[in-house]
GROMACS .gro file of C-alpha atoms in nm:
model
  373
    1MET     CA    1  12.575   9.210   5.750
    2ALA     CA    2  12.216   9.104   5.654
    3THR     CA    3  12.266   8.810   5.879
    4ASN     CA    4  12.365   9.023   6.185
    5GLN     CA    5  12.042   9.248   6.125
    6THR     CA    6  11.826   8.947   6.100
    7ARG     CA    7  11.976   8.795   6.437
    8LYS     CA    8  11.934   9.125   6.603
    9LYS     CA    9  11.562   9.157   6.487
   10LYS     CA   10  11.503   8.776   6.607
   11GLY     CA   11  11.676   8.858   6.931
   12SER     CA   12  11.466   9.180   6.997
   13ALA     CA   13  11.126   8.994   6.903
   14ALA     CA   14  11.216   8.721   7.142
   15ALA     CA   15  11.298   8.987   7.416
   16THR     CA   16  10.979   9.161   7.330
   17ARG     CA   17  10.782   8.812   7.368
   18LYS     CA   18  10.978   8.733   7.683
   19ALA     CA   19  10.880   9.064   7.835
   20LYS     CA   20  10.539   9.015   7.742
   21ARG     CA   21  10.509   8.678   7.882
   22ARG     CA   22  10.672   8.799   8.202
   23GLN     CA   23  10.399   9.085   8.220
   24LYS     CA   24  10.119   8.831   8.171
   25ARG     CA   25  10.251   8.618   8.470
   26ILE     CA   26  10.280   8.950   8.679
   27ALA     CA   27   9.939   9.057   8.585
   28LEU     CA   28   9.809   8.693   8.640
   29PHE     CA   29   9.977   8.689   8.979
   30ILE     CA   30   9.853   8.995   9.086
   31PHE     CA   31   9.491   8.926   8.979
   32GLU     CA   32   9.526   8.577   9.161
   33ILE     CA   33   9.627   8.797   9.483
   34LEU     CA   34   9.330   9.007   9.431
   35VAL     CA   35   9.094   8.721   9.402
   36LEU     CA   36   9.270   8.565   9.696
   37ALA     CA   37   9.217   8.867   9.924
   38VAL     CA   38   8.829   8.892   9.804
   39LEU     CA   39   8.790   8.529   9.901
   40VAL     CA   40   8.957   8.575  10.245
   41MET     CA   41   8.749   8.884  10.316
   42VAL     CA   42   8.428   8.695  10.208
   43LEU     CA   43   8.536   8.390  10.434
   44TYR     CA   44   8.607   8.640  10.723
   45THR     CA   45   8.267   8.812  10.682
   46VAL     CA   46   8.105   8.454  10.677
   47LEU     CA   47   8.286   8.365  10.990
   48LYS     CA   48   8.187   8.664  11.159
   49ALA     CA   49   7.824   8.645  11.065
   50ASP     CA   50   7.794   8.290  11.180
   51ASN     CA   51   7.880   8.406  11.537
   52ILE     CA   52   7.565   8.628  11.537
   53GLN     CA   53   7.239   8.484  11.652
   54LYS     CA   54   6.999   8.469  11.349
   55ILE     CA   55   6.659   8.598  11.477
   56LYS     CA   56   6.464   8.671  11.179
   57VAL     CA   57   6.305   9.026  11.144
   58ASP     CA   58   6.064   9.083  10.852
   59GLU     CA   59   6.181   9.443  10.753
   60GLU     CA   60   5.880   9.423  10.509
   61ASN     CA   61   5.621   9.351  10.768
   62ILE     CA   62   5.775   9.635  10.998
   63ASN     CA   63   5.753   9.896  10.692
   64LYS     CA   64   5.392   9.782  10.646
   65VAL     CA   65   5.280   9.912  10.980
   66PHE     CA   66   5.432  10.246  10.991
   67ASN     CA   67   5.172  10.501  11.114
   68GLU     CA   68   5.032  10.763  10.909
   69LYS     CA   69   5.271  11.055  10.803
   70VAL     CA   70   5.582  10.866  10.902
   71GLU     CA   71   5.730  10.787  10.565
   72GLU     CA   72   5.659  11.136  10.454
   73ASN     CA   73   5.788  11.307  10.764
   74GLU     CA   74   6.072  11.528  10.648
   75SER     CA   75   6.219  11.573  10.995
   76LEU     CA   76   6.304  11.187  11.008
   77LYS     CA   77   6.529  11.217  10.688
   78GLY     CA   78   6.891  11.199  10.727
   79TYR     CA   79   6.852  11.021  11.069
   80ARG     CA   80   6.918  10.646  11.121
   81ASN     CA   81   6.724  10.521  11.427
   82VAL     CA   82   6.839  10.202  11.594
   83ALA     CA   83   6.643  10.012  11.868
   84LEU     CA   84   6.902   9.899  12.148
   85PHE     CA   85   6.763   9.609  12.350
   86GLY     CA   86   6.961   9.476  12.680
   87VAL     CA   87   6.815   9.134  12.799
   88ASP     CA   88   6.915   8.940  13.132
   89SER     CA   89   6.990   8.615  12.944
   90ARG     CA   90   7.247   8.394  13.106
   91GLU     CA   91   7.206   8.109  12.854
   92GLY     CA   92   7.263   8.317  12.560
   93ASP     CA   93   6.902   8.296  12.426
   94LEU     CA   94   6.848   8.663  12.283
   95GLY     CA   95   6.494   8.600  12.121
   96LYS     CA   96   6.139   8.609  12.236
   97GLY     CA   97   6.052   8.454  12.583
   98THR     CA   98   6.304   8.714  12.730
   99ARG     CA   99   6.189   9.056  12.852
  100SER     CA  100   6.406   9.340  12.745
  101ASP     CA  101   6.566   9.483  13.075
  102SER     CA  102   6.695   9.772  12.876
  103ILE     CA  103   6.527   9.958  12.561
  104ILE     CA  104   6.722  10.260  12.416
  105ILE     CA  105   6.638  10.456  12.097
  106ALA     CA  106   6.971  10.561  11.946
  107SER     CA  107   6.911  10.841  11.677
  108ILE     CA  108   7.208  10.897  11.452
  109ASN     CA  109   7.224  11.243  11.264
  110GLU     CA  110   7.424  11.095  10.954
  111ASP     CA  111   7.538  11.450  10.836
  112THR     CA  112   7.688  11.554  11.169
  113GLY     CA  113   7.760  11.210  11.352
  114ASP     CA  114   7.560  11.351  11.657
  115ILE     CA  115   7.375  11.059  11.859
  116LYS     CA  116   7.100  11.099  12.086
  117LEU     CA  117   7.001  10.828  12.343
  118CYS     CA  118   6.652  10.790  12.468
  119SER     CA  119   6.554  10.508  12.715
  120VAL     CA  120   6.212  10.416  12.667
  121TYR     CA  121   6.145  10.285  13.052
  122ARG     CA  122   6.061   9.903  13.043
  123ASP     CA  123   5.731   9.940  13.254
  124THR     CA  124   5.590  10.195  13.048
  125TYR     CA  125   5.215  10.122  12.963
  126LEU     CA  126   5.183  10.108  12.610
  127ASN     CA  127   5.019   9.960  12.311
  128LEU     CA  128   5.233   9.603  12.244
  129SER     CA  129   5.141   9.653  11.849
  130ASN     CA  130   4.852   9.436  11.886
  131ASP     CA  131   4.601   9.625  12.045
  132SER     CA  132   4.685   9.492  12.394
  133TYR     CA  133   4.821   9.723  12.629
  134ASN     CA  134   5.101   9.645  12.916
  135LYS     CA  135   5.430   9.716  13.022
  136CYS     CA  136   5.632   9.778  12.680
  137ASN     CA  137   5.917   9.516  12.783
  138SER     CA  138   5.656   9.248  12.738
  139ALA     CA  139   5.649   9.314  12.351
  140TYR     CA  140   5.991   9.163  12.321
  141ALA     CA  141   5.902   8.852  12.530
  142LYS     CA  142   5.600   8.780  12.314
  143GLY     CA  143   5.736   8.848  11.974
  144GLY     CA  144   6.120   8.924  11.990
  145PRO     CA  145   6.282   9.236  11.844
  146GLU     CA  146   6.034   9.245  11.541
  147GLN     CA  147   5.719   9.303  11.784
  148ALA     CA  148   5.944   9.532  11.993
  149ILE     CA  149   6.053   9.753  11.709
  150ILE     CA  150   5.682   9.771  11.578
  151MET     CA  151   5.575   9.859  11.933
  152LEU     CA  152   5.821  10.142  11.944
  153ASN     CA  153   5.741  10.264  11.598
  154MET     CA  154   5.347  10.235  11.653
  155ASN     CA  155   5.359  10.432  11.985
  156LEU     CA  156   5.626  10.674  11.897
  157ASP     CA  157   5.567  10.773  11.534
  158LEU     CA  158   5.906  10.640  11.445
  159ASN     CA  159   6.058  10.440  11.152
  160ILE     CA  160   6.307  10.193  11.321
  161THR     CA  161   6.408   9.888  11.116
  162ASP     CA  162   6.752   9.798  11.287
  163TYR     CA  163   6.808   9.656  11.602
  164VAL     CA  164   7.095   9.545  11.821
  165THR     CA  165   7.006   9.302  12.106
  166ILE     CA  166   7.307   9.211  12.370
  167GLY     CA  167   7.305   9.011  12.661
  168PHE     CA  168   7.490   9.103  12.989
  169ASP     CA  169   7.789   8.897  12.886
  170GLY     CA  170   7.817   9.069  12.568
  171LEU     CA  171   7.834   9.433  12.742
  172THR     CA  172   8.088   9.283  12.977
  173ASP     CA  173   8.304   9.159  12.702
  174VAL     CA  174   8.304   9.493  12.511
  175ILE     CA  175   8.395   9.703  12.797
  176ASP     CA  176   8.659   9.441  12.916
  177ALA     CA  177   8.812   9.463  12.548
  178LEU     CA  178   8.808   9.828  12.547
  179GLY     CA  179   9.032   9.821  12.883
  180GLY     CA  180   8.727   9.943  13.104
  181VAL     CA  181   8.512  10.249  13.119
  182TYR     CA  182   8.509  10.568  13.345
  183VAL     CA  183   8.195  10.592  13.556
  184ASP     CA  184   8.108  10.825  13.865
  185VAL     CA  185   8.006  10.602  14.130
  186SER     CA  186   7.835  10.731  14.438
  187GLU     CA  187   7.874  10.586  14.788
  188PRO     CA  188   7.508  10.437  14.803
  189GLU     CA  189   7.575  10.253  14.492
  190ILE     CA  190   7.870  10.071  14.587
  191SER     CA  191   7.722   9.801  14.790
  192HIS     CA  192   7.448   9.712  14.530
  193LEU     CA  193   7.710   9.718  14.237
  194ASN     CA  194   7.920   9.476  14.435
  195ASN     CA  195   7.625   9.240  14.514
  196TYR     CA  196   7.513   9.238  14.143
  197GLN     CA  197   7.877   9.151  14.067
  198ILE     CA  198   7.858   8.837  14.313
  199SER     CA  199   7.514   8.744  14.170
  200MET     CA  200   7.637   8.749  13.803
  201VAL     CA  201   7.948   8.537  13.866
  202GLY     CA  202   7.746   8.309  14.098
  203THR     CA  203   8.007   8.291  14.394
  204THR     CA  204   8.118   8.455  14.703
  205THR     CA  205   8.414   8.475  14.919
  206ASP     CA  206   8.526   8.664  15.212
  207GLY     CA  207   8.808   8.845  15.026
  208GLN     CA  208   8.797   9.124  14.781
  209THR     CA  209   8.894   8.951  14.463
  210PHE     CA  210   8.841   8.590  14.335
  211THR     CA  211   8.797   8.421  14.012
  212ALA     CA  212   8.441   8.260  13.934
  213THR     CA  213   8.399   7.935  13.768
  214GLU     CA  214   8.295   8.139  13.445
  215GLY     CA  215   8.632   8.273  13.443
  216ARG     CA  216   8.545   8.629  13.516
  217ASP     CA  217   8.737   8.822  13.782
  218TYR     CA  218   8.537   8.974  14.063
  219THR     CA  219   8.699   9.283  14.220
  220ALA     CA  220   8.520   9.496  14.465
  221VAL     CA  221   8.451   9.848  14.431
  222THR     CA  222   8.546  10.026  14.758
  223THR     CA  223   8.548  10.370  14.709
  224PRO     CA  224   8.288  10.639  14.547
  225GLY     CA  225   8.392  10.879  14.275
  226TYR     CA  226   8.501  10.882  13.905
  227GLN     CA  227   8.688  10.577  13.840
  228LYS     CA  228   8.747  10.317  13.592
  229LEU     CA  229   8.524  10.016  13.595
  230ASN     CA  230   8.600   9.673  13.428
  231GLY     CA  231   8.323   9.484  13.238
  232LEU     CA  232   8.180   9.315  13.520
  233GLN     CA  233   8.178   9.626  13.766
  234ALA     CA  234   8.013   9.836  13.460
  235THR     CA  235   7.757   9.575  13.390
  236ALA     CA  236   7.653   9.546  13.743
  237TYR     CA  237   7.641   9.936  13.774
  238CYS     CA  238   7.384   9.915  13.484
  239ARG     CA  239   7.174   9.691  13.681
  240ILE     CA  240   7.152   9.867  14.029
  241ARG     CA  241   6.773   9.886  14.105
  242HIS     CA  242   6.792   9.994  14.464
  243VAL     CA  243   6.936  10.338  14.449
  244GLY     CA  244   6.694  10.592  14.327
  245ASN     CA  245   6.421  10.433  14.092
  246ASP     CA  246   6.396  10.293  13.755
  247PHE     CA  247   6.463  10.610  13.601
  248GLU     CA  248   6.772  10.634  13.756
  249ARG     CA  249   6.866  10.292  13.651
  250ALA     CA  250   6.811  10.387  13.296
  251GLU     CA  251   7.014  10.696  13.338
  252ARG     CA  252   7.319  10.471  13.448
  253GLN     CA  253   7.266  10.253  13.152
  254ARG     CA  254   7.299  10.556  12.912
  255GLU     CA  255   7.592  10.688  13.109
  256VAL     CA  256   7.765  10.358  13.053
  257LEU     CA  257   7.686  10.349  12.686
  258ALA     CA  258   7.821  10.705  12.639
  259ALA     CA  259   8.138  10.573  12.826
  260VAL     CA  260   8.179  10.302  12.601
  261MET     CA  261   8.167  10.548  12.304
  262ASP     CA  262   8.437  10.754  12.460
  263GLU     CA  263   8.675  10.431  12.485
  264ALA     CA  264   8.589  10.323  12.149
  265LYS     CA  265   8.683  10.652  11.984
  266LYS     CA  266   9.035  10.609  12.133
  267ALA     CA  267   9.072  10.261  11.991
  268SER     CA  268   9.240  10.171  11.668
  269ILE     CA  269   9.061   9.988  11.385
  270GLY     CA  270   9.226   9.663  11.467
  271ASP     CA  271   9.113   9.693  11.846
  272LEU     CA  272   8.770   9.771  11.729
  273ASN     CA  273   8.760   9.466  11.522
  274LYS     CA  274   8.880   9.266  11.798
  275ILE     CA  275   8.586   9.390  12.008
  276LEU     CA  276   8.345   9.309  11.733
  277ASP     CA  277   8.475   8.942  11.744
  278GLU     CA  278   8.439   8.927  12.116
  279VAL     CA  279   8.097   9.082  12.136
  280LEU     CA  280   7.922   8.890  11.829
  281PRO     CA  281   7.851   8.562  12.011
  282HIS     CA  282   7.644   8.771  12.264
  283VAL     CA  283   7.460   8.962  11.995
  284ALA     CA  284   7.156   8.947  11.769
  285THR     CA  285   7.103   9.221  11.527
  286SER     CA  286   6.945   9.321  11.194
  287LEU     CA  287   7.268   9.482  11.107
  288ASP     CA  288   7.489   9.263  10.859
  289VAL     CA  289   7.878   9.259  10.920
  290ASP     CA  290   7.985   9.519  10.656
  291GLU     CA  291   7.734   9.790  10.821
  292MET     CA  292   7.883   9.693  11.156
  293VAL     CA  293   8.249   9.738  11.009
  294ASP     CA  294   8.130  10.055  10.843
  295MET     CA  295   7.983  10.211  11.184
  296LEU     CA  296   8.297  10.107  11.381
  297GLY     CA  297   8.506  10.284  11.099
  298ASN     CA  298   8.336  10.600  11.148
  299VAL     CA  299   8.324  10.587  11.540
  300THR     CA  300   8.561  10.887  11.574
  301LYS     CA  301   8.273  11.087  11.393
  302TYR     CA  302   7.984  11.005  11.673
  303ASN     CA  303   7.928  11.203  11.945
  304ILE     CA  304   7.677  11.184  12.195
  305ALA     CA  305   7.492  11.503  12.170
  306GLY     CA  306   7.169  11.423  12.409
  307SER     CA  307   7.054  11.180  12.663
  308ASP     CA  308   6.701  11.141  12.828
  309GLY     CA  309   6.429  10.899  12.913
  310PHE     CA  310   6.061  10.851  12.771
  311PRO     CA  311   5.795  10.931  12.916
  312PHE     CA  312   5.963  11.266  12.991
  313GLU     CA  313   5.975  11.347  13.362
  314SER     CA  314   5.749  11.653  13.333
  315HIS     CA  315   5.486  11.423  13.158
  316ARG     CA  316   5.506  11.094  13.345
  317ALA     CA  317   5.336  10.918  13.634
  318THR     CA  318   5.347  10.583  13.805
  319GLY     CA  319   5.060  10.370  13.937
  320LYS     CA  320   4.890  10.034  13.913
  321VAL     CA  321   4.704   9.970  13.624
  322GLY     CA  322   4.464   9.697  13.673
  323GLY     CA  323   4.631   9.343  13.678
  324LYS     CA  324   4.910   9.480  13.496
  325GLY     CA  325   5.090   9.585  13.834
  326SER     CA  326   5.281   9.920  13.873
  327CYS     CA  327   5.349  10.094  13.568
  328VAL     CA  328   5.517  10.418  13.406
  329ILE     CA  329   5.230  10.614  13.273
  330PRO     CA  330   5.267  10.860  12.990
  331ASN     CA  331   5.086  11.183  13.093
  332ASN     CA  332   4.966  11.208  12.812
  333LEU     CA  333   5.121  10.992  12.519
  334GLU     CA  334   5.049  11.260  12.276
  335GLN     CA  335   5.248  11.517  12.439
  336ASN     CA  336   5.532  11.302  12.501
  337VAL     CA  337   5.563  11.168  12.161
  338GLU     CA  338   5.561  11.558  12.057
  339MET     CA  339   5.845  11.613  12.294
  340LEU     CA  340   6.040  11.317  12.186
  341HIS     CA  341   6.036  11.435  11.822
  342GLN     CA  342   6.171  11.767  11.935
  343PHE     CA  343   6.450  11.601  12.150
  344LEU     CA  344   6.552  11.367  11.876
  345PHE     CA  345   6.495  11.538  11.563
  346ASP     CA  346   6.473  11.892  11.659
  347ASP     CA  347   6.122  11.935  11.533
  348PRO     CA  348   5.933  12.176  11.783
  349ALA     CA  349   5.615  12.180  11.559
  350TYR     CA  350   5.568  11.802  11.528
  351THR     CA  351   5.193  11.675  11.540
  352VAL     CA  352   5.115  11.316  11.624
  353SER     CA  353   4.958  11.058  11.384
  354PRO     CA  354   4.603  10.971  11.441
  355GLN     CA  355   4.718  10.619  11.568
  356VAL     CA  356   4.929  10.787  11.845
  357GLN     CA  357   4.602  10.980  11.940
  358SER     CA  358   4.390  10.690  11.957
  359PHE     CA  359   4.675  10.501  12.178
  360SER     CA  360   4.707  10.796  12.393
  361ASP     CA  361   4.324  10.835  12.442
  362LYS     CA  362   4.302  10.459  12.520
  363ILE     CA  363   4.606  10.486  12.787
  364ALA     CA  364   4.425  10.792  12.945
  365LEU     CA  365   4.107  10.569  12.959
  366ASP     CA  366   4.274  10.290  13.129
  367THR     CA  367   4.489  10.484  13.365
  368GLY     CA  368   4.292  10.780  13.445
  369TYR     CA  369   4.579  11.002  13.345
  370SER     CA  370   4.486  11.232  13.049
  371GLY     CA  371   4.703  11.555  13.091
  372VAL     CA  372   5.004  11.693  13.231
  373ASN     CA  373   5.108  11.661  13.581
   0.00000   0.00000   0.00000
């Protein structure tokens, strides 16, 4: 009897040890899977990051030149302001030396997800951040995104530190990856839209459709109205200069950006991730991949709540300014900045910093425009 009890105890102990070893193996296996998953995610992130052009932006230097009162401005809290630059770069160079064809401030209310878009007209006569005054798009050409961000912050009393720069190819790829976007095309815009398509692919034929050497399909737009445009068509629509004026051109750019947002909200996370893969080679940005993935994950929360242009219609003029050529003139800068803060941040009582007041006085002196039209 004792022998049987001993055998039972030994058998039970052996089974317990076997069970513990099995649990250890399972735990080790799970740990190895988790480690592998982490390594895969790290590699995935690194591979994505390697596709982004590295244009160094010194955030500490940007923060140093914030205007007085900006860091303490309670109205700016809860908003993430991002500068969006569109550049006409066929060789994929998104750094300095290239003038920004499009400048848009995207102000995101992080509580509500509301986004307000404000174009800064590229020919606007402003301080380039170095006490020289010229068309504001030359700031990007002279100092890349860093100088362009500082220029926006100095002239507009803003606190932008993040930017996204995209070339025409990148915009085309994003729209194609989304399956196209819906835009209302007017009759006068059709011929110019098609001409820009042809200029972008670099080839022409007598037919309606052909494939260019770059592999992009050209399909002529033939009728006006609300319709789906592919990537090449929508990018060409953004570039139209000869219908209306540059103010209307900027409005078209914001219209396409809002249409992209509408389509992105319908896409799955997997599809959005594919879009990220498509566009990254044509993008330079201060955002890291985790931030971009996080923003894509929240895309359904976002809503375009307002769209306008700076300087505002009631407070701008156009005219030649010395050797700078024809410029868009803030009439005056101080009032325009107050209106901007009311539009973006719902701050009706904003008063500008002393720096903006001094820039406003200088612009008035150079241009002869010192008040409202």
